[in-house]
Amino acid sequence: MEAVEPKMLKFRGREYPCCASLTMGIIGGKWKTVILFYLMNEKLRYNELRKLMPTVTERTLSLQLKALEEDGLIKRKVYTSKPPLKVEYSLTDFGKTLIPLIQSIADWGDLVVEKYT
């Protein structure tokens, strides 16, 4: 039997060997899913996110927000009409397509705490 060559998936200039790899490449890591979870139901400012995730460093949070924005999952809106500068983060329509997945991940975490600890 001849080996089948895997079909590489492309997204925003990057290649992934499978659909699961693509998904984890976009939302994987320690903080991206947490950020998306907190943005599922409301817009949040940077400092509000920092308070919700007290163990993340400022640098890491900034980098993760930038990566999520570059992948089109969140939008960053800057209000400059009056000082101080106000920046809000929210899910894009594309980011909202992840809500069922993020909710399933959160529900599984609740199940683990409830039944397996």
GROMACS .gro file of N, CA and C in nm:
model
  351
    1MET      N    1   0.084  -0.118   0.000
    1MET     CA    2   0.000   0.000   0.000
    1MET      C    3   0.089   0.124   0.000
    2GLU      N    4   0.056   0.218  -0.081
    2GLU     CA    5   0.135   0.340  -0.096
    2GLU      C    6   0.099   0.441   0.014
    3ALA      N    7   0.201   0.502   0.070
    3ALA     CA    8   0.179   0.602   0.175
    3ALA      C    9   0.114   0.726   0.116
    4VAL      N   10   0.019   0.780   0.188
    4VAL     CA   11  -0.050   0.901   0.144
    4VAL      C   12   0.024   1.021   0.202
    5GLU      N   13   0.057   1.113   0.118
    5GLU     CA   14   0.125   1.235   0.160
    5GLU      C   15   0.023   1.325   0.228
    6PRO      N   16   0.051   1.369   0.353
    6PRO     CA   17  -0.046   1.457   0.420
    6PRO      C   18  -0.060   1.589   0.346
    7LYS      N   19  -0.182   1.639   0.344
    7LYS     CA   20  -0.209   1.767   0.279
    7LYS      C   21  -0.191   1.878   0.382
    8MET      N   22  -0.098   1.968   0.356
    8MET     CA   23  -0.072   2.078   0.448
    8MET      C   24  -0.185   2.181   0.437
    9LEU      N   25  -0.229   2.228   0.551
    9LEU     CA   26  -0.331   2.332   0.555
    9LEU      C   27  -0.261   2.467   0.573
   10LYS      N   28  -0.307   2.567   0.502
   10LYS     CA   29  -0.246   2.700   0.510
   10LYS      C   30  -0.343   2.798   0.572
   11PHE      N   31  -0.291   2.881   0.663
   11PHE     CA   32  -0.369   2.987   0.725
   11PHE      C   33  -0.277   3.103   0.754
   12ARG      N   34  -0.307   3.218   0.697
   12ARG     CA   35  -0.231   3.342   0.718
   12ARG      C   36  -0.079   3.322   0.701
   13GLY      N   37  -0.043   3.253   0.594
   13GLY     CA   38   0.097   3.237   0.559
   13GLY      C   39   0.171   3.127   0.633
   14ARG      N   40   0.101   3.054   0.719
   14ARG     CA   41   0.165   2.943   0.791
   14ARG      C   42   0.103   2.811   0.746
   15GLU      N   43   0.181   2.705   0.756
   15GLU     CA   44   0.133   2.573   0.717
   15GLU      C   45   0.118   2.484   0.839
   16TYR      N   46   0.014   2.401   0.835
   16TYR     CA   47  -0.016   2.308   0.944
   16TYR      C   48  -0.040   2.170   0.885
   17PRO      N   49   0.007   2.063   0.954
   17PRO     CA   50  -0.007   1.928   0.900
   17PRO      C   51  -0.148   1.871   0.910
   18CYS      N   52  -0.235   1.928   0.997
   18CYS     CA   53  -0.372   1.879   1.010
   18CYS      C   54  -0.460   1.987   1.071
   19CYS      N   55  -0.589   1.962   1.072
   19CYS     CA   56  -0.683   2.062   1.123
   19CYS      C   57  -0.665   2.086   1.273
   20ALA      N   58  -0.633   1.983   1.351
   20ALA     CA   59  -0.612   2.001   1.495
   20ALA      C   60  -0.488   2.087   1.519
   21SER      N   61  -0.385   2.066   1.440
   21SER     CA   62  -0.263   2.145   1.451
   21SER      C   63  -0.291   2.292   1.419
   22LEU      N   64  -0.373   2.317   1.318
   22LEU     CA   65  -0.409   2.454   1.283
   22LEU      C   66  -0.482   2.520   1.399
   23THR      N   67  -0.581   2.451   1.455
   23THR     CA   68  -0.659   2.506   1.566
   23THR      C   69  -0.568   2.538   1.684
   24MET      N   70  -0.482   2.444   1.722
   24MET     CA   71  -0.394   2.466   1.836
   24MET      C   72  -0.288   2.571   1.806
   25GLY      N   73  -0.249   2.582   1.681
   25GLY     CA   74  -0.155   2.687   1.642
   25GLY      C   75  -0.212   2.826   1.663
   26ILE      N   76  -0.343   2.836   1.650
   26ILE     CA   77  -0.410   2.966   1.664
   26ILE      C   78  -0.448   2.994   1.810
   27ILE      N   79  -0.504   2.895   1.879
   27ILE     CA   80  -0.553   2.921   2.015
   27ILE      C   81  -0.470   2.853   2.123
   28GLY      N   82  -0.365   2.780   2.083
   28GLY     CA   83  -0.285   2.706   2.180
   28GLY      C   84  -0.200   2.796   2.267
   29GLY      N   85  -0.138   2.736   2.364
   29GLY     CA   86  -0.058   2.811   2.459
   29GLY      C   87  -0.136   2.831   2.587
   30LYS      N   88  -0.070   2.881   2.686
   30LYS     CA   89  -0.129   2.892   2.819
   30LYS      C   90  -0.236   3.001   2.830
   31TRP      N   91  -0.227   3.108   2.752
   31TRP     CA   92  -0.310   3.225   2.777
   31TRP      C   93  -0.413   3.259   2.670
   32LYS      N   94  -0.392   3.218   2.546
   32LYS     CA   95  -0.484   3.260   2.440
   32LYS      C   96  -0.627   3.217   2.466
   33THR      N   97  -0.646   3.091   2.506
   33THR     CA   98  -0.780   3.041   2.532
   33THR      C   99  -0.843   3.113   2.651
   34VAL      N  100  -0.763   3.146   2.751
   34VAL     CA  101  -0.813   3.219   2.867
   34VAL      C  102  -0.860   3.358   2.825
   35ILE      N  103  -0.782   3.425   2.744
   35ILE     CA  104  -0.821   3.558   2.693
   35ILE      C  105  -0.953   3.547   2.616
   36LEU      N  106  -0.961   3.449   2.526
   36LEU     CA  107  -1.083   3.431   2.447
   36LEU      C  108  -1.202   3.400   2.538
   37PHE      N  109  -1.180   3.321   2.643
   37PHE     CA  110  -1.287   3.289   2.738
   37PHE      C  111  -1.342   3.416   2.802
   38TYR      N  112  -1.255   3.503   2.847
   38TYR     CA  113  -1.300   3.626   2.913
   38TYR      C  114  -1.365   3.724   2.816
   39LEU      N  115  -1.331   3.715   2.689
   39LEU     CA  116  -1.390   3.806   2.590
   39LEU      C  117  -1.517   3.750   2.526
   40MET      N  118  -1.556   3.628   2.563
   40MET     CA  119  -1.674   3.567   2.501
   40MET      C  120  -1.801   3.649   2.520
   41ASN      N  121  -1.817   3.711   2.637
   41ASN     CA  122  -1.943   3.778   2.669
   41ASN      C  123  -1.935   3.928   2.682
   42GLU      N  124  -1.813   3.984   2.676
   42GLU     CA  125  -1.802   4.128   2.695
   42GLU      C  126  -1.671   4.182   2.640
   43LYS      N  127  -1.672   4.312   2.614
   43LYS     CA  128  -1.550   4.383   2.577
   43LYS      C  129  -1.475   4.412   2.706
   44LEU      N  130  -1.343   4.402   2.701
   44LEU     CA  131  -1.263   4.430   2.820
   44LEU      C  132  -1.145   4.518   2.786
   45ARG      N  133  -1.107   4.601   2.881
   45ARG     CA  134  -0.986   4.682   2.868
   45ARG      C  135  -0.867   4.598   2.914
   46TYR      N  136  -0.749   4.643   2.874
   46TYR     CA  137  -0.626   4.572   2.907
   46TYR      C  138  -0.615   4.545   3.058
   47ASN      N  139  -0.636   4.649   3.139
   47ASN     CA  140  -0.622   4.632   3.285
   47ASN      C  141  -0.727   4.539   3.344
   48GLU      N  142  -0.844   4.534   3.282
   48GLU     CA  143  -0.947   4.440   3.327
   48GLU      C  144  -0.902   4.296   3.302
   49LEU      N  145  -0.842   4.273   3.185
   49LEU     CA  146  -0.788   4.141   3.156
   49LEU      C  147  -0.676   4.105   3.254
   50ARG      N  148  -0.589   4.200   3.284
   50ARG     CA  149  -0.479   4.177   3.380
   50ARG      C  150  -0.533   4.135   3.516
   51LYS      N  151  -0.641   4.200   3.561
   51LYS     CA  152  -0.700   4.165   3.690
   51LYS      C  153  -0.761   4.026   3.689
   52LEU      N  154  -0.819   3.986   3.576
   52LEU     CA  155  -0.879   3.853   3.564
   52LEU      C  156  -0.773   3.743   3.556
   53MET      N  157  -0.652   3.779   3.512
   53MET     CA  158  -0.543   3.683   3.495
   53MET      C  159  -0.420   3.735   3.569
   54PRO      N  160  -0.423   3.734   3.702
   54PRO     CA  161  -0.316   3.798   3.780
   54PRO      C  162  -0.177   3.733   3.766
   55THR      N  163  -0.170   3.610   3.719
   55THR     CA  164  -0.039   3.546   3.708
   55THR      C  165   0.029   3.564   3.573
   56VAL      N  166  -0.041   3.625   3.477
   56VAL     CA  167   0.022   3.650   3.346
   56VAL      C  168   0.107   3.777   3.356
   57THR      N  169   0.222   3.775   3.291
   57THR     CA  170   0.305   3.895   3.291
   57THR      C  171   0.249   3.994   3.189
   58GLU      N  172   0.282   4.121   3.207
   58GLU     CA  173   0.234   4.224   3.113
   58GLU      C  174   0.284   4.197   2.972
   59ARG      N  175   0.410   4.157   2.962
   59ARG     CA  176   0.469   4.128   2.831
   59ARG      C  177   0.396   4.013   2.762
   60THR      N  178   0.372   3.906   2.836
   60THR     CA  179   0.304   3.790   2.778
   60THR      C  180   0.163   3.827   2.735
   61LEU      N  181   0.090   3.898   2.820
   61LEU     CA  182  -0.046   3.938   2.784
   61LEU      C  183  -0.045   4.024   2.657
   62SER      N  184   0.045   4.119   2.650
   62SER     CA  185   0.055   4.205   2.531
   62SER      C  186   0.084   4.123   2.406
   63LEU      N  187   0.179   4.030   2.416
   63LEU     CA  188   0.215   3.946   2.300
   63LEU      C  189   0.099   3.856   2.257
   64GLN      N  190   0.028   3.799   2.354
   64GLN     CA  191  -0.084   3.710   2.321
   64GLN      C  192  -0.199   3.789   2.259
   65LEU      N  193  -0.226   3.908   2.312
   65LEU     CA  194  -0.330   3.992   2.253
   65LEU      C  195  -0.293   4.030   2.110
   66LYS      N  196  -0.168   4.063   2.088
   66LYS     CA  197  -0.122   4.100   1.954
   66LYS      C  198  -0.136   3.982   1.858
   67ALA      N  199  -0.099   3.862   1.903
   67ALA     CA  200  -0.110   3.742   1.818
   67ALA      C  201  -0.256   3.712   1.785
   68LEU      N  202  -0.345   3.723   1.883
   68LEU     CA  203  -0.488   3.700   1.858
   68LEU      C  204  -0.545   3.804   1.763
   69GLU      N  205  -0.497   3.926   1.774
   69GLU     CA  206  -0.541   4.032   1.683
   69GLU      C  207  -0.489   4.005   1.541
   70GLU      N  208  -0.363   3.966   1.529
   70GLU     CA  209  -0.306   3.936   1.398
   70GLU      C  210  -0.377   3.820   1.329
   71ASP      N  211  -0.424   3.723   1.407
   71ASP     CA  212  -0.496   3.609   1.350
   71ASP      C  213  -0.643   3.641   1.324
   72GLY      N  214  -0.685   3.763   1.359
   72GLY     CA  215  -0.821   3.806   1.329
   72GLY      C  216  -0.926   3.760   1.428
   73LEU      N  217  -0.885   3.713   1.546
   73LEU     CA  218  -0.981   3.662   1.643
   73LEU      C  219  -1.034   3.770   1.737
   74ILE      N  220  -0.952   3.871   1.763
   74ILE     CA  221  -0.997   3.981   1.848
   74ILE      C  222  -0.970   4.113   1.777
   75LYS      N  223  -1.044   4.213   1.818
   75LYS     CA  224  -1.018   4.348   1.765
   75LYS      C  225  -0.983   4.439   1.882
   76ARG      N  226  -0.899   4.533   1.851
   76ARG     CA  227  -0.850   4.630   1.949
   76ARG      C  228  -0.904   4.765   1.906
   77LYS      N  229  -0.986   4.825   1.992
   77LYS     CA  230  -1.042   4.955   1.959
   77LYS      C  231  -0.982   5.059   2.053
   78VAL      N  232  -0.923   5.161   1.993
   78VAL     CA  233  -0.859   5.268   2.070
   78VAL      C  234  -0.950   5.390   2.067
   79TYR      N  235  -0.981   5.441   2.185
   79TYR     CA  236  -1.060   5.563   2.197
   79TYR      C  237  -0.963   5.677   2.228
   80THR      N  238  -0.956   5.774   2.138
   80THR     CA  239  -0.860   5.884   2.155
   80THR      C  240  -0.927   6.019   2.174
   81SER      N  241  -1.060   6.018   2.189
   81SER     CA  242  -1.131   6.146   2.195
   81SER      C  243  -1.091   6.231   2.315
   82LYS      N  244  -1.059   6.167   2.426
   82LYS     CA  245  -1.014   6.243   2.542
   82LYS      C  246  -0.918   6.157   2.624
   83PRO      N  247  -0.818   6.219   2.685
   83PRO     CA  248  -0.727   6.143   2.769
   83PRO      C  249  -0.797   6.099   2.896
   84PRO      N  250  -0.756   5.992   2.962
   84PRO     CA  251  -0.647   5.903   2.920
   84PRO      C  252  -0.692   5.810   2.807
   85LEU      N  253  -0.595   5.762   2.734
   85LEU     CA  254  -0.619   5.671   2.623
   85LEU      C  255  -0.693   5.548   2.674
   86LYS      N  256  -0.795   5.507   2.601
   86LYS     CA  257  -0.874   5.389   2.641
   86LYS      C  258  -0.867   5.288   2.527
   87VAL      N  259  -0.834   5.163   2.560
   87VAL     CA  260  -0.826   5.055   2.461
   87VAL      C  261  -0.917   4.941   2.508
   88GLU      N  262  -1.005   4.897   2.419
   88GLU     CA  263  -1.094   4.784   2.448
   88GLU      C  264  -1.065   4.670   2.353
   89TYR      N  265  -1.077   4.549   2.405
   89TYR     CA  266  -1.062   4.428   2.325
   89TYR      C  267  -1.195   4.355   2.320
   90SER      N  268  -1.226   4.300   2.203
   90SER     CA  269  -1.348   4.221   2.187
   90SER      C  270  -1.325   4.117   2.078
   91LEU      N  271  -1.414   4.018   2.076
   91LEU     CA  272  -1.405   3.915   1.973
   91LEU      C  273  -1.454   3.971   1.839
   92THR      N  274  -1.388   3.932   1.732
   92THR     CA  275  -1.437   3.962   1.598
   92THR      C  276  -1.544   3.858   1.564
   93ASP      N  277  -1.610   3.875   1.451
   93ASP     CA  278  -1.706   3.772   1.408
   93ASP      C  279  -1.635   3.638   1.390
   94PHE      N  280  -1.514   3.643   1.336
   94PHE     CA  281  -1.433   3.521   1.320
   94PHE      C  282  -1.402   3.462   1.458
   95GLY      N  283  -1.365   3.545   1.553
   95GLY     CA  284  -1.336   3.498   1.689
   95GLY      C  285  -1.459   3.436   1.755
   96LYS      N  286  -1.577   3.490   1.725
   96LYS     CA  287  -1.700   3.437   1.784
   96LYS      C  288  -1.729   3.294   1.738
   97THR      N  289  -1.672   3.254   1.625
   97THR     CA  290  -1.693   3.116   1.580
   97THR      C  291  -1.627   3.017   1.677
   98LEU      N  292  -1.537   3.066   1.760
   98LEU     CA  293  -1.470   2.979   1.860
   98LEU      C  294  -1.549   2.964   1.990
   99ILE      N  295  -1.655   3.040   2.008
   99ILE     CA  296  -1.728   3.036   2.136
   99ILE      C  297  -1.771   2.894   2.174
  100PRO      N  298  -1.830   2.813   2.084
  100PRO     CA  299  -1.868   2.678   2.126
  100PRO      C  300  -1.746   2.594   2.171
  101LEU      N  301  -1.635   2.610   2.103
  101LEU     CA  302  -1.514   2.537   2.140
  101LEU      C  303  -1.460   2.583   2.275
  102ILE      N  304  -1.450   2.713   2.295
  102ILE     CA  305  -1.400   2.768   2.421
  102ILE      C  306  -1.494   2.728   2.536
  103GLN      N  307  -1.625   2.733   2.511
  103GLN     CA  308  -1.722   2.695   2.615
  103GLN      C  309  -1.707   2.547   2.650
  104SER      N  310  -1.684   2.463   2.549
  104SER     CA  311  -1.662   2.319   2.575
  104SER      C  312  -1.537   2.296   2.658
  105ILE      N  313  -1.431   2.370   2.628
  105ILE     CA  314  -1.307   2.359   2.706
  105ILE      C  315  -1.333   2.400   2.851
  106ALA      N  316  -1.406   2.510   2.869
  106ALA     CA  317  -1.438   2.558   3.005
  106ALA      C  318  -1.526   2.456   3.078
  107ASP      N  319  -1.627   2.402   3.009
  107ASP     CA  320  -1.716   2.303   3.071
  107ASP      C  321  -1.639   2.178   3.113
  108TRP      N  322  -1.544   2.135   3.030
  108TRP     CA  323  -1.462   2.020   3.065
  108TRP      C  324  -1.380   2.049   3.190
  109GLY      N  325  -1.326   2.169   3.201
  109GLY     CA  326  -1.252   2.208   3.321
  109GLY      C  327  -1.339   2.202   3.445
  110ASP      N  328  -1.465   2.248   3.435
  110ASP     CA  329  -1.559   2.239   3.547
  110ASP      C  330  -1.585   2.093   3.583
  111LEU      N  331  -1.602   2.007   3.483
  111LEU     CA  332  -1.625   1.864   3.506
  111LEU      C  333  -1.509   1.800   3.580
  112VAL      N  334  -1.387   1.834   3.539
  112VAL     CA  335  -1.269   1.778   3.603
  112VAL      C  336  -1.265   1.815   3.752
  113VAL      N  337  -1.290   1.942   3.782
  113VAL     CA  338  -1.290   1.987   3.921
  113VAL      C  339  -1.400   1.917   4.001
  114GLU      N  340  -1.516   1.904   3.939
  114GLU     CA  341  -1.631   1.845   4.006
  114GLU      C  342  -1.617   1.695   4.031
  115LYS      N  343  -1.565   1.621   3.934
  115LYS     CA  344  -1.568   1.474   3.942
  115LYS      C  345  -1.433   1.406   3.962
  116TYR      N  346  -1.324   1.475   3.936
  116TYR     CA  347  -1.195   1.405   3.937
  116TYR      C  348  -1.093   1.463   4.033
  117THR      N  349  -1.134   1.551   4.124
  117THR     CA  350  -1.037   1.602   4.221
  117THR      C  351  -1.072   1.558   4.361
   0.00000   0.00000   0.00000
